[in-house]
mmCIF file of C-alpha atoms in Angstrom:
data_model
loop_
_atom_site.group_PDB
_atom_site.id
_atom_site.type_symbol
_atom_site.label_atom_id
_atom_site.label_comp_id
_atom_site.label_asym_id
_atom_site.label_seq_id
_atom_site.Cartn_x
_atom_site.Cartn_y
_atom_site.Cartn_z
ATOM 1 C CA MET A 1 -60.653 -36.778 33.980
ATOM 2 C CA PHE A 2 -58.825 -33.482 32.785
ATOM 3 C CA LYS A 3 -55.142 -32.995 33.416
ATOM 4 C CA ILE A 4 -53.388 -29.683 34.162
ATOM 5 C CA ASN A 5 -50.061 -28.313 32.994
ATOM 6 C CA GLN A 6 -47.932 -29.585 35.825
ATOM 7 C CA ASN A 7 -45.266 -27.233 34.820
ATOM 8 C CA TYR A 8 -47.204 -24.505 36.710
ATOM 9 C CA GLN A 9 -46.862 -26.316 39.929
ATOM 10 C CA LYS A 10 -43.071 -25.989 39.827
ATOM 11 C CA LEU A 11 -43.333 -22.283 40.053
ATOM 12 C CA PRO A 12 -42.123 -21.122 43.525
ATOM 13 C CA GLY A 13 -44.422 -18.720 45.210
ATOM 14 C CA SER A 14 -46.278 -16.061 43.505
ATOM 15 C CA TYR A 15 -44.939 -13.552 40.936
ATOM 16 C CA LEU A 16 -42.622 -11.072 42.562
ATOM 17 C CA PHE A 17 -44.710 -7.913 42.140
ATOM 18 C CA SER A 18 -47.609 -9.874 43.373
ATOM 19 C CA THR A 19 -45.863 -10.664 46.574
ATOM 20 C CA ILE A 20 -44.847 -7.066 47.007
ATOM 21 C CA ALA A 21 -48.320 -5.918 46.424
ATOM 22 C CA GLN A 22 -49.548 -8.220 49.153
ATOM 23 C CA LYS A 23 -47.116 -7.135 51.732
ATOM 24 C CA VAL A 24 -47.899 -3.477 50.961
ATOM 25 C CA SER A 25 -51.605 -4.013 51.294
ATOM 26 C CA ALA A 26 -51.075 -5.805 54.570
ATOM 27 C CA PHE A 27 -48.974 -2.943 55.940
ATOM 28 C CA THR A 28 -51.279 -0.205 54.609
ATOM 29 C CA ALA A 29 -54.385 -1.984 56.369
ATOM 30 C CA SER A 30 -52.539 -2.177 59.662
ATOM 31 C CA HIS A 31 -51.196 1.281 59.426
ATOM 32 C CA PRO A 32 -53.878 3.481 57.556
ATOM 33 C CA ASP A 33 -52.300 6.650 58.794
ATOM 34 C CA LYS A 34 -49.061 6.145 56.898
ATOM 35 C CA GLU A 35 -48.409 7.614 53.481
ATOM 36 C CA ILE A 36 -46.628 5.089 51.287
ATOM 37 C CA ILE A 37 -44.457 6.231 48.484
ATOM 38 C CA ARG A 38 -44.009 3.602 45.736
ATOM 39 C CA LEU A 39 -40.562 3.236 44.062
ATOM 40 C CA GLY A 40 -40.982 -0.425 43.472
ATOM 41 C CA ILE A 41 -42.652 -1.451 40.265
ATOM 42 C CA GLY A 42 -41.620 0.369 37.234
ATOM 43 C CA ASP A 43 -44.884 2.150 36.442
ATOM 44 C CA VAL A 44 -45.005 5.656 35.017
ATOM 45 C CA THR A 45 -46.669 8.550 36.700
ATOM 46 C CA GLN A 46 -46.505 11.350 34.184
ATOM 47 C CA PRO A 47 -49.684 11.868 31.837
ATOM 48 C CA LEU A 48 -49.697 10.941 28.191
ATOM 49 C CA ALA A 49 -48.097 13.541 25.956
ATOM 50 C CA PRO A 50 -50.531 16.145 24.389
ATOM 51 C CA ALA A 51 -49.486 14.787 20.837
ATOM 52 C CA VAL A 52 -50.678 11.279 21.917
ATOM 53 C CA ILE A 53 -53.810 12.575 23.592
ATOM 54 C CA ALA A 54 -54.726 14.453 20.339
ATOM 55 C CA ALA A 55 -54.144 11.427 18.276
ATOM 56 C CA MET A 56 -56.301 9.298 20.486
ATOM 57 C CA HIS A 57 -59.126 11.884 20.342
ATOM 58 C CA GLN A 58 -59.131 11.908 16.583
ATOM 59 C CA ALA A 59 -59.021 8.029 16.420
ATOM 60 C CA VAL A 60 -61.919 7.872 18.843
ATOM 61 C CA ASP A 61 -63.916 10.292 16.569
ATOM 62 C CA GLU A 62 -63.063 8.058 13.631
ATOM 63 C CA MET A 63 -64.334 4.934 15.400
ATOM 64 C CA GLY A 64 -67.656 6.707 15.750
ATOM 65 C CA ASN A 65 -68.195 7.245 12.133
ATOM 66 C CA ALA A 66 -69.180 4.336 9.674
ATOM 67 C CA ALA A 67 -66.898 5.644 6.884
ATOM 68 C CA THR A 68 -63.797 5.515 9.083
ATOM 69 C CA PHE A 69 -64.637 2.818 11.640
ATOM 70 C CA HIS A 70 -61.991 0.178 12.120
ATOM 71 C CA GLY A 71 -62.462 -3.447 13.295
ATOM 72 C CA TYR A 72 -59.792 -6.135 13.596
ATOM 73 C CA ALA A 73 -56.345 -4.752 13.037
ATOM 74 C CA PRO A 74 -53.995 -6.494 10.526
ATOM 75 C CA ASP A 75 -52.044 -9.267 12.070
ATOM 76 C CA LEU A 76 -48.632 -7.612 12.080
ATOM 77 C CA GLY A 77 -50.159 -4.214 12.958
ATOM 78 C CA TYR A 78 -51.244 -1.154 10.846
ATOM 79 C CA GLY A 79 -49.064 -0.013 7.945
ATOM 80 C CA PHE A 80 -48.938 3.544 9.271
ATOM 81 C CA LEU A 81 -47.349 2.420 12.508
ATOM 82 C CA ARG A 82 -44.983 -0.137 11.372
ATOM 83 C CA ASP A 83 -43.686 2.300 8.658
ATOM 84 C CA ALA A 84 -43.137 4.889 11.287
ATOM 85 C CA ILE A 85 -41.357 2.389 13.596
ATOM 86 C CA ALA A 86 -39.125 1.146 10.713
ATOM 87 C CA GLU A 87 -38.276 4.734 9.665
ATOM 88 C CA HIS A 88 -37.625 6.397 13.136
ATOM 89 C CA ASP A 89 -36.388 3.421 15.252
ATOM 90 C CA TYR A 90 -34.435 1.479 12.653
ATOM 91 C CA LYS A 91 -33.527 3.244 9.293
ATOM 92 C CA SER A 92 -32.526 6.515 11.162
ATOM 93 C CA ARG A 93 -29.943 4.547 13.016
ATOM 94 C CA GLY A 94 -28.639 2.631 9.879
ATOM 95 C CA CYS A 95 -30.589 -0.574 10.667
ATOM 96 C CA ALA A 96 -32.110 -2.394 7.674
ATOM 97 C CA VAL A 97 -35.330 -3.446 9.286
ATOM 98 C CA SER A 98 -38.269 -3.608 7.075
ATOM 99 C CA PRO A 99 -41.936 -2.762 8.134
ATOM 100 C CA ASP A 100 -43.055 -6.415 7.419
ATOM 101 C CA GLU A 101 -40.581 -7.718 9.899
ATOM 102 C CA ILE A 102 -42.311 -5.776 12.699
ATOM 103 C CA PHE A 103 -45.096 -7.252 14.813
ATOM 104 C CA VAL A 104 -47.173 -4.887 16.676
ATOM 105 C CA SER A 105 -48.433 -6.249 20.036
ATOM 106 C CA ASP A 106 -49.782 -5.122 23.339
ATOM 107 C CA GLY A 107 -46.434 -4.781 25.037
ATOM 108 C CA ALA A 108 -42.909 -6.322 25.582
ATOM 109 C CA LYS A 109 -43.988 -8.228 28.608
ATOM 110 C CA SER A 110 -46.592 -10.315 26.637
ATOM 111 C CA ASP A 111 -44.015 -10.717 23.731
ATOM 112 C CA SER A 112 -41.072 -11.723 26.178
ATOM 113 C CA ALA A 113 -43.242 -14.530 27.599
ATOM 114 C CA ASN A 114 -44.744 -15.638 24.182
ATOM 115 C CA ILE A 115 -41.762 -15.707 22.032
ATOM 116 C CA GLN A 116 -40.542 -18.938 23.719
ATOM 117 C CA GLU A 117 -43.543 -20.686 22.147
ATOM 118 C CA ILE A 118 -41.834 -21.028 18.673
ATOM 119 C CA PHE A 119 -38.776 -22.809 20.187
ATOM 120 C CA GLY A 120 -38.491 -26.462 20.944
ATOM 121 C CA GLN A 121 -38.823 -27.682 24.647
ATOM 122 C CA GLU A 122 -35.301 -29.304 24.550
ATOM 123 C CA ASN A 123 -33.619 -25.814 24.031
ATOM 124 C CA ARG A 124 -31.446 -24.510 27.015
ATOM 125 C CA ILE A 125 -31.847 -20.798 27.857
ATOM 126 C CA ALA A 126 -29.130 -18.591 29.289
ATOM 127 C CA VAL A 127 -30.206 -15.656 31.441
ATOM 128 C CA CYS A 128 -28.489 -12.841 33.365
ATOM 129 C CA ASP A 129 -28.636 -13.124 36.994
ATOM 130 C CA PRO A 130 -30.304 -10.953 38.315
ATOM 131 C CA VAL A 131 -32.991 -11.201 35.580
ATOM 132 C CA TYR A 132 -36.494 -9.861 34.773
ATOM 133 C CA PRO A 133 -38.637 -12.762 36.159
ATOM 134 C CA VAL A 134 -40.901 -13.242 33.237
ATOM 135 C CA TYR A 135 -38.078 -14.596 30.956
ATOM 136 C CA VAL A 136 -37.474 -17.585 33.401
ATOM 137 C CA ASP A 137 -41.036 -18.133 34.602
ATOM 138 C CA SER A 138 -42.483 -18.250 31.045
ATOM 139 C CA ASN A 139 -39.926 -21.149 30.200
ATOM 140 C CA VAL A 140 -40.929 -22.740 33.499
ATOM 141 C CA MET A 141 -44.592 -22.948 32.361
ATOM 142 C CA ALA A 142 -43.393 -24.537 28.947
ATOM 143 C CA GLY A 143 -41.463 -27.135 30.700
ATOM 144 C CA ARG A 144 -37.988 -26.067 29.582
ATOM 145 C CA THR A 145 -36.209 -25.368 32.850
ATOM 146 C CA GLY A 146 -35.812 -28.718 34.579
ATOM 147 C CA ASP A 147 -36.054 -28.950 38.424
ATOM 148 C CA TYR A 148 -36.036 -26.084 40.928
ATOM 149 C CA ASP A 149 -33.444 -26.014 43.743
ATOM 150 C CA SER A 150 -35.149 -23.982 46.520
ATOM 151 C CA LYS A 151 -31.853 -23.573 48.567
ATOM 152 C CA ALA A 152 -29.759 -22.223 45.497
ATOM 153 C CA GLU A 153 -32.977 -20.616 43.900
ATOM 154 C CA THR A 154 -32.021 -21.989 40.432
ATOM 155 C CA TRP A 155 -33.261 -24.200 37.808
ATOM 156 C CA SER A 156 -31.389 -27.337 36.741
ATOM 157 C CA ASN A 157 -31.739 -26.679 33.004
ATOM 158 C CA VAL A 158 -31.202 -22.890 32.972
ATOM 159 C CA ILE A 159 -27.695 -21.489 32.343
ATOM 160 C CA TYR A 160 -27.109 -18.580 34.784
ATOM 161 C CA MET A 161 -24.819 -15.743 33.722
ATOM 162 C CA PRO A 162 -24.068 -13.846 37.093
ATOM 163 C CA CYS A 163 -23.782 -10.110 36.931
ATOM 164 C CA THR A 164 -22.324 -8.836 40.135
ATOM 165 C CA MET A 165 -20.521 -5.897 41.432
ATOM 166 C CA GLU A 166 -17.235 -7.790 40.715
ATOM 167 C CA ASN A 167 -18.038 -7.874 36.803
ATOM 168 C CA GLY A 168 -19.751 -4.423 36.741
ATOM 169 C CA PHE A 169 -23.140 -6.235 36.364
ATOM 170 C CA VAL A 170 -22.166 -7.202 32.730
ATOM 171 C CA PRO A 171 -22.869 -10.854 31.630
ATOM 172 C CA GLU A 172 -20.030 -12.889 30.590
ATOM 173 C CA PHE A 173 -20.224 -15.684 28.025
ATOM 174 C CA PRO A 174 -21.304 -18.882 29.685
ATOM 175 C CA LYS A 175 -19.214 -22.038 29.961
ATOM 176 C CA GLU A 176 -22.064 -24.107 28.596
ATOM 177 C CA THR A 177 -23.506 -23.566 25.275
ATOM 178 C CA PRO A 178 -27.094 -22.261 25.321
ATOM 179 C CA ASP A 179 -29.668 -22.315 22.543
ATOM 180 C CA MET A 180 -31.386 -19.216 23.587
ATOM 181 C CA VAL A 181 -29.902 -16.001 25.282
ATOM 182 C CA TYR A 182 -31.986 -13.485 27.053
ATOM 183 C CA LEU A 183 -30.345 -9.955 27.086
ATOM 184 C CA CYS A 184 -31.959 -6.967 28.532
ATOM 185 C CA LEU A 185 -30.099 -3.791 27.843
ATOM 186 C CA PRO A 186 -30.183 -1.308 29.305
ATOM 187 C CA ASN A 187 -30.799 -3.738 32.069
ATOM 188 C CA ASN A 188 -33.685 -4.217 34.245
ATOM 189 C CA PRO A 189 -33.195 -4.429 37.257
ATOM 190 C CA THR A 190 -29.596 -3.296 37.469
ATOM 191 C CA GLY A 191 -29.740 -0.338 35.154
ATOM 192 C CA THR A 192 -26.531 -1.106 33.575
ATOM 193 C CA THR A 193 -25.496 -1.479 29.863
ATOM 194 C CA ILE A 194 -22.661 -2.349 27.603
ATOM 195 C CA PRO A 195 -20.893 -0.550 24.781
ATOM 196 C CA LYS A 196 -21.860 -1.193 21.107
ATOM 197 C CA ALA A 197 -18.495 -3.206 20.607
ATOM 198 C CA LYS A 198 -19.318 -5.618 23.416
ATOM 199 C CA LEU A 199 -22.750 -6.017 22.147
ATOM 200 C CA GLN A 200 -21.221 -7.006 18.583
ATOM 201 C CA GLU A 201 -19.328 -9.734 20.583
ATOM 202 C CA TRP A 202 -22.527 -11.302 21.666
ATOM 203 C CA VAL A 203 -23.841 -11.210 18.089
ATOM 204 C CA ASP A 204 -20.739 -12.875 16.803
ATOM 205 C CA TYR A 205 -20.819 -15.397 19.628
ATOM 206 C CA ALA A 206 -24.533 -16.275 18.973
ATOM 207 C CA ASN A 207 -23.814 -16.739 15.311
ATOM 208 C CA LYS A 208 -20.845 -18.771 16.112
ATOM 209 C CA VAL A 209 -22.527 -21.243 18.502
ATOM 210 C CA GLY A 210 -26.010 -21.354 16.640
ATOM 211 C CA ALA A 211 -27.908 -19.596 19.381
ATOM 212 C CA VAL A 212 -30.655 -16.994 19.225
ATOM 213 C CA ILE A 213 -30.645 -13.875 21.243
ATOM 214 C CA ILE A 214 -33.877 -12.543 22.715
ATOM 215 C CA TYR A 215 -33.043 -8.911 22.892
ATOM 216 C CA ASP A 216 -35.230 -6.742 25.219
ATOM 217 C CA ALA A 217 -34.613 -3.146 24.412
ATOM 218 C CA ALA A 218 -37.581 -1.699 26.383
ATOM 219 C CA TYR A 219 -35.382 1.142 27.939
ATOM 220 C CA GLU A 220 -33.537 2.207 24.901
ATOM 221 C CA ALA A 221 -34.870 5.604 25.067
ATOM 222 C CA TYR A 222 -33.059 6.321 28.265
ATOM 223 C CA ILE A 223 -29.600 5.794 26.789
ATOM 224 C CA SER A 224 -27.431 8.855 27.117
ATOM 225 C CA GLU A 225 -24.031 7.668 26.428
ATOM 226 C CA PRO A 226 -23.058 7.836 22.699
ATOM 227 C CA ASP A 227 -21.365 4.276 22.442
ATOM 228 C CA VAL A 228 -24.416 2.235 23.602
ATOM 229 C CA ALA A 229 -26.516 0.794 20.812
ATOM 230 C CA HIS A 230 -30.226 1.567 20.840
ATOM 231 C CA SER A 231 -30.924 -1.555 18.950
ATOM 232 C CA ILE A 232 -29.071 -4.904 18.508
ATOM 233 C CA TYR A 233 -29.569 -4.568 14.757
ATOM 234 C CA GLU A 234 -26.866 -1.781 14.860
ATOM 235 C CA CYS A 235 -24.583 -4.694 15.074
ATOM 236 C CA GLU A 236 -23.291 -6.561 11.921
ATOM 237 C CA GLY A 237 -24.944 -9.933 11.531
ATOM 238 C CA ALA A 238 -27.522 -9.508 14.083
ATOM 239 C CA LYS A 239 -30.366 -10.291 11.892
ATOM 240 C CA THR A 240 -29.312 -13.858 11.537
ATOM 241 C CA CYS A 241 -29.229 -14.385 15.316
ATOM 242 C CA ALA A 242 -31.426 -11.842 17.189
ATOM 243 C CA ILE A 243 -35.154 -11.113 18.012
ATOM 244 C CA GLU A 244 -35.759 -7.759 19.305
ATOM 245 C CA LEU A 245 -38.320 -6.747 21.692
ATOM 246 C CA LYS A 246 -39.520 -3.028 22.010
ATOM 247 C CA SER A 247 -42.069 -1.211 24.182
ATOM 248 C CA PHE A 248 -43.963 1.985 24.405
ATOM 249 C CA SER A 249 -44.551 1.732 28.059
ATOM 250 C CA LYS A 250 -41.443 3.458 29.422
ATOM 251 C CA ASN A 251 -40.569 5.864 26.405
ATOM 252 C CA ALA A 252 -44.194 7.011 26.076
ATOM 253 C CA GLY A 253 -45.911 6.148 29.250
ATOM 254 C CA PHE A 254 -48.124 3.516 27.804
ATOM 255 C CA THR A 255 -48.048 1.230 30.690
ATOM 256 C CA GLY A 256 -52.010 1.568 31.084
ATOM 257 C CA VAL A 257 -52.545 1.995 27.129
ATOM 258 C CA ARG A 258 -50.501 -1.250 26.136
ATOM 259 C CA LEU A 259 -48.538 -1.143 23.118
ATOM 260 C CA GLY A 260 -45.288 -2.693 21.837
ATOM 261 C CA TYR A 261 -43.660 -4.606 19.008
ATOM 262 C CA THR A 262 -41.428 -7.217 18.072
ATOM 263 C CA VAL A 263 -38.780 -7.577 15.212
ATOM 264 C CA VAL A 264 -38.249 -11.209 13.787
ATOM 265 C CA PRO A 265 -36.021 -10.725 10.607
ATOM 266 C CA LYS A 266 -36.519 -12.753 7.637
ATOM 267 C CA GLU A 267 -32.936 -13.849 7.715
ATOM 268 C CA LEU A 268 -33.421 -15.499 11.127
ATOM 269 C CA LYS A 269 -33.745 -19.252 10.435
ATOM 270 C CA CYS A 270 -33.412 -22.877 12.050
ATOM 271 C CA GLY A 271 -32.126 -24.686 9.014
ATOM 272 C CA GLU A 272 -34.519 -23.802 6.363
ATOM 273 C CA VAL A 273 -37.353 -22.960 8.721
ATOM 274 C CA SER A 274 -38.252 -19.182 8.833
ATOM 275 C CA LEU A 275 -38.730 -18.044 12.438
ATOM 276 C CA HIS A 276 -40.369 -14.755 10.975
ATOM 277 C CA GLN A 277 -43.104 -17.180 9.474
ATOM 278 C CA MET A 278 -43.394 -19.132 12.555
ATOM 279 C CA TRP A 279 -43.907 -15.873 14.723
ATOM 280 C CA ALA A 280 -46.401 -14.596 11.912
ATOM 281 C CA ARG A 281 -48.282 -17.852 12.360
ATOM 282 C CA ARG A 282 -48.414 -17.692 16.189
ATOM 283 C CA HIS A 283 -49.197 -13.928 16.210
ATOM 284 C CA GLY A 284 -52.065 -14.385 13.734
ATOM 285 C CA THR A 285 -53.440 -17.331 15.451
ATOM 286 C CA LYS A 286 -53.471 -16.060 19.082
ATOM 287 C CA PHE A 287 -53.528 -12.317 19.052
ATOM 288 C CA ASN A 288 -56.233 -10.014 17.277
ATOM 289 C CA GLY A 289 -54.097 -7.050 17.177
ATOM 290 C CA ALA A 290 -53.667 -3.796 19.180
ATOM 291 C CA PRO A 291 -56.626 -1.421 19.040
ATOM 292 C CA TYR A 292 -56.799 1.146 16.241
ATOM 293 C CA ILE A 293 -56.923 3.928 18.786
ATOM 294 C CA VAL A 294 -53.816 2.647 20.436
ATOM 295 C CA GLN A 295 -51.804 2.332 17.252
ATOM 296 C CA ARG A 296 -52.641 5.839 16.221
ATOM 297 C CA ALA A 297 -51.421 6.845 19.542
ATOM 298 C CA GLY A 298 -48.285 5.050 18.937
ATOM 299 C CA GLU A 299 -47.880 6.664 15.526
ATOM 300 C CA ALA A 300 -48.075 10.157 17.175
ATOM 301 C CA THR A 301 -44.898 9.498 19.210
ATOM 302 C CA TYR A 302 -42.929 9.708 16.122
ATOM 303 C CA SER A 303 -44.169 13.183 15.201
ATOM 304 C CA PRO A 304 -41.832 15.990 15.692
ATOM 305 C CA GLU A 305 -44.254 17.248 18.657
ATOM 306 C CA GLY A 306 -44.366 13.832 20.050
ATOM 307 C CA LYS A 307 -40.740 13.254 20.027
ATOM 308 C CA ALA A 308 -39.927 16.474 21.773
ATOM 309 C CA GLN A 309 -42.664 15.840 24.337
ATOM 310 C CA LEU A 310 -41.417 12.384 25.020
ATOM 311 C CA ARG A 311 -37.824 13.501 25.283
ATOM 312 C CA GLU A 312 -39.071 15.913 28.158
ATOM 313 C CA GLN A 313 -40.676 13.038 29.874
ATOM 314 C CA VAL A 314 -37.710 10.887 29.735
ATOM 315 C CA ALA A 315 -35.653 13.689 31.051
ATOM 316 C CA TYR A 316 -38.054 14.137 33.987
ATOM 317 C CA TYR A 317 -37.581 10.455 34.892
ATOM 318 C CA MET A 318 -33.767 10.628 34.500
ATOM 319 C CA LYS A 319 -33.761 13.928 36.708
ATOM 320 C CA ASN A 320 -35.381 11.598 39.375
ATOM 321 C CA ALA A 321 -32.868 8.867 38.807
ATOM 322 C CA ALA A 322 -30.010 11.423 39.342
ATOM 323 C CA ALA A 323 -31.439 12.765 42.438
ATOM 324 C CA ILE A 324 -31.860 9.179 44.002
ATOM 325 C CA LYS A 325 -28.442 8.120 42.944
ATOM 326 C CA ASN A 326 -26.513 11.208 44.116
ATOM 327 C CA GLY A 327 -28.708 11.295 47.179
ATOM 328 C CA LEU A 328 -28.124 7.763 48.244
ATOM 329 C CA LYS A 329 -24.503 8.127 47.570
ATOM 330 C CA ASP A 330 -24.203 11.051 49.972
ATOM 331 C CA ALA A 331 -25.954 8.979 52.537
ATOM 332 C CA GLY A 332 -23.145 6.335 52.223
ATOM 333 C CA TYR A 333 -24.892 3.851 50.118
ATOM 334 C CA THR A 334 -23.205 1.937 47.314
ATOM 335 C CA VAL A 335 -25.258 2.667 44.052
ATOM 336 C CA PHE A 336 -25.346 1.774 40.607
ATOM 337 C CA GLY A 337 -27.432 2.410 37.398
ATOM 338 C CA GLY A 338 -29.318 5.483 36.834
ATOM 339 C CA VAL A 339 -27.343 6.664 33.768
ATOM 340 C CA ASN A 340 -28.827 4.897 30.832
ATOM 341 C CA ALA A 341 -31.914 3.507 32.661
ATOM 342 C CA PRO A 342 -34.500 4.591 35.068
ATOM 343 C CA TYR A 343 -33.392 2.154 37.728
ATOM 344 C CA ILE A 344 -31.227 2.374 40.623
ATOM 345 C CA TRP A 345 -29.460 -0.639 41.952
ATOM 346 C CA LEU A 346 -28.100 -0.245 45.525
ATOM 347 C CA LYS A 347 -26.191 -2.531 48.017
ATOM 348 C CA THR A 348 -28.207 -3.214 50.863
ATOM 349 C CA PRO A 349 -26.564 -1.921 54.144
ATOM 350 C CA GLY A 350 -24.873 -3.889 56.685
ATOM 351 C CA ASN A 351 -25.653 -7.656 56.435
ATOM 352 C CA MET A 352 -29.241 -7.073 55.507
ATOM 353 C CA THR A 353 -30.952 -9.505 53.082
ATOM 354 C CA SER A 354 -32.933 -7.726 50.301
ATOM 355 C CA TRP A 355 -36.215 -8.656 51.800
ATOM 356 C CA GLU A 356 -35.119 -7.583 55.270
ATOM 357 C CA PHE A 357 -34.281 -4.197 53.538
ATOM 358 C CA PHE A 358 -37.506 -4.168 51.820
ATOM 359 C CA ASP A 359 -39.294 -4.644 55.257
ATOM 360 C CA TYR A 360 -36.935 -2.068 56.898
ATOM 361 C CA LEU A 361 -37.824 0.682 54.240
ATOM 362 C CA LEU A 362 -41.421 0.000 54.327
ATOM 363 C CA GLU A 363 -41.886 -0.058 58.025
ATOM 364 C CA GLN A 364 -39.441 2.626 58.952
ATOM 365 C CA ALA A 365 -39.504 5.029 55.884
ATOM 366 C CA ASN A 366 -43.055 3.952 54.460
ATOM 367 C CA VAL A 367 -41.131 3.596 51.148
ATOM 368 C CA VAL A 368 -41.701 0.632 48.622
ATOM 369 C CA GLY A 369 -38.767 -0.723 46.458
ATOM 370 C CA THR A 370 -38.094 -4.149 44.994
ATOM 371 C CA PRO A 371 -35.852 -6.927 46.721
ATOM 372 C CA GLY A 372 -32.993 -7.868 44.521
ATOM 373 C CA SER A 373 -33.388 -11.625 45.299
ATOM 374 C CA GLY A 374 -36.697 -11.508 43.643
ATOM 375 C CA PHE A 375 -34.740 -11.109 40.427
ATOM 376 C CA GLY A 376 -32.509 -14.138 40.996
ATOM 377 C CA PRO A 377 -29.879 -15.651 43.471
ATOM 378 C CA SER A 378 -27.185 -12.991 42.439
ATOM 379 C CA GLY A 379 -29.572 -10.208 43.312
ATOM 380 C CA GLU A 380 -29.417 -10.970 46.976
ATOM 381 C CA GLY A 381 -27.854 -8.216 48.948
ATOM 382 C CA TYR A 382 -29.090 -5.625 46.444
ATOM 383 C CA PHE A 383 -32.280 -3.542 46.178
ATOM 384 C CA ARG A 384 -33.874 -1.670 43.087
ATOM 385 C CA LEU A 385 -35.614 1.593 43.139
ATOM 386 C CA THR A 386 -37.313 3.240 40.134
ATOM 387 C CA ALA A 387 -37.217 6.832 39.037
ATOM 388 C CA PHE A 388 -40.846 6.591 37.691
ATOM 389 C CA GLY A 389 -42.442 8.532 40.777
ATOM 390 C CA THR A 390 -43.194 12.248 40.768
ATOM 391 C CA TYR A 391 -40.257 14.431 41.304
ATOM 392 C CA GLU A 392 -41.833 15.684 44.580
ATOM 393 C CA ASN A 393 -42.408 12.032 45.864
ATOM 394 C CA THR A 394 -38.834 10.902 44.790
ATOM 395 C CA LEU A 395 -37.344 13.666 46.787
ATOM 396 C CA ALA A 396 -39.701 13.017 49.772
ATOM 397 C CA ALA A 397 -38.678 9.327 49.620
ATOM 398 C CA LEU A 398 -35.065 9.966 49.371
ATOM 399 C CA LYS A 399 -35.266 12.447 52.469
ATOM 400 C CA ARG A 400 -37.018 9.575 54.511
ATOM 401 C CA ILE A 401 -34.208 7.179 53.440
ATOM 402 C CA GLN A 402 -31.494 9.646 54.298
ATOM 403 C CA GLU A 403 -33.027 10.169 57.761
ATOM 404 C CA LEU A 404 -33.096 6.511 58.816
#
């Protein structure tokens, strides 16, 4: 008889945002007259930039002509997109990343889950707590996390790096030595980040202990402070210890279009084994490439027009972030984030748990956010709101919360 992957049975409950969707659907069904404002999931609301739309239209026309039709994409992605990424995201920042170290994909979420496949099951991972759930759950599915303690809400073989109000939500070097370190900066869910000098310390640490950093830079477009790195490869020595994940979802509104990329440097090796070659083999075996139309759309984000239009979109969302942050502060909430990231991380009022506050906001204000405990045990007592709504809905939600 066939057998299943028993590691899936270890996963507690459903995926965080699936649970939220179920609760919201149940509330909507029983209160059809209530208008729900969703500031929970990090999904964008602004339409694609005109430069992107124009590029997609042209690519669609090309796909309708036999002379310019495109089938399977190259394994790593089309050269025109990888060249643009290397030039604008790396060379312009002094990073020596070549186009053939860039692997184009359908998004950073997929890559952040799939990247663990090239690492041995015996590796120990270290994660920030709170953490983007995919990092841990994908390692659970691989059988790398040990046993789950439902009371502590932790895994026995995972090294947790608590990020709390006391340490400014900044991870500290773990007491135990990890093999893989997941860092998301600017951070989801807390919205915080670290200076470039502090990131350099993490690179030095990883090289010293022989660990690899999985660096999720999905929100780098929202960085506004000059001393914060947009790429880990701005740090000396990063190419021998770090893999970087990037996304077009939040900087270009591609949540429904799907496009991202991962950088695996050729210098990154385990002994004599190249991780670049391993990821190339995995990528070519399990992925047929992002669509030509979508990759042309990605290329358009690097045009002068595209860059200007995307800066306007980022500014729009950060205007929302500022409104939420300042409005909640005025209402007496303790608030973090909202400066270098489109996320607001707030302390739940009184002695409310994060899920109690979720229910309170949903039922009393008809506003949806994300309970902090869904990101890990150190997220208990906190709550995440996103700045990705429309400005009008953001102000309306804020007004409802202030009136509670």
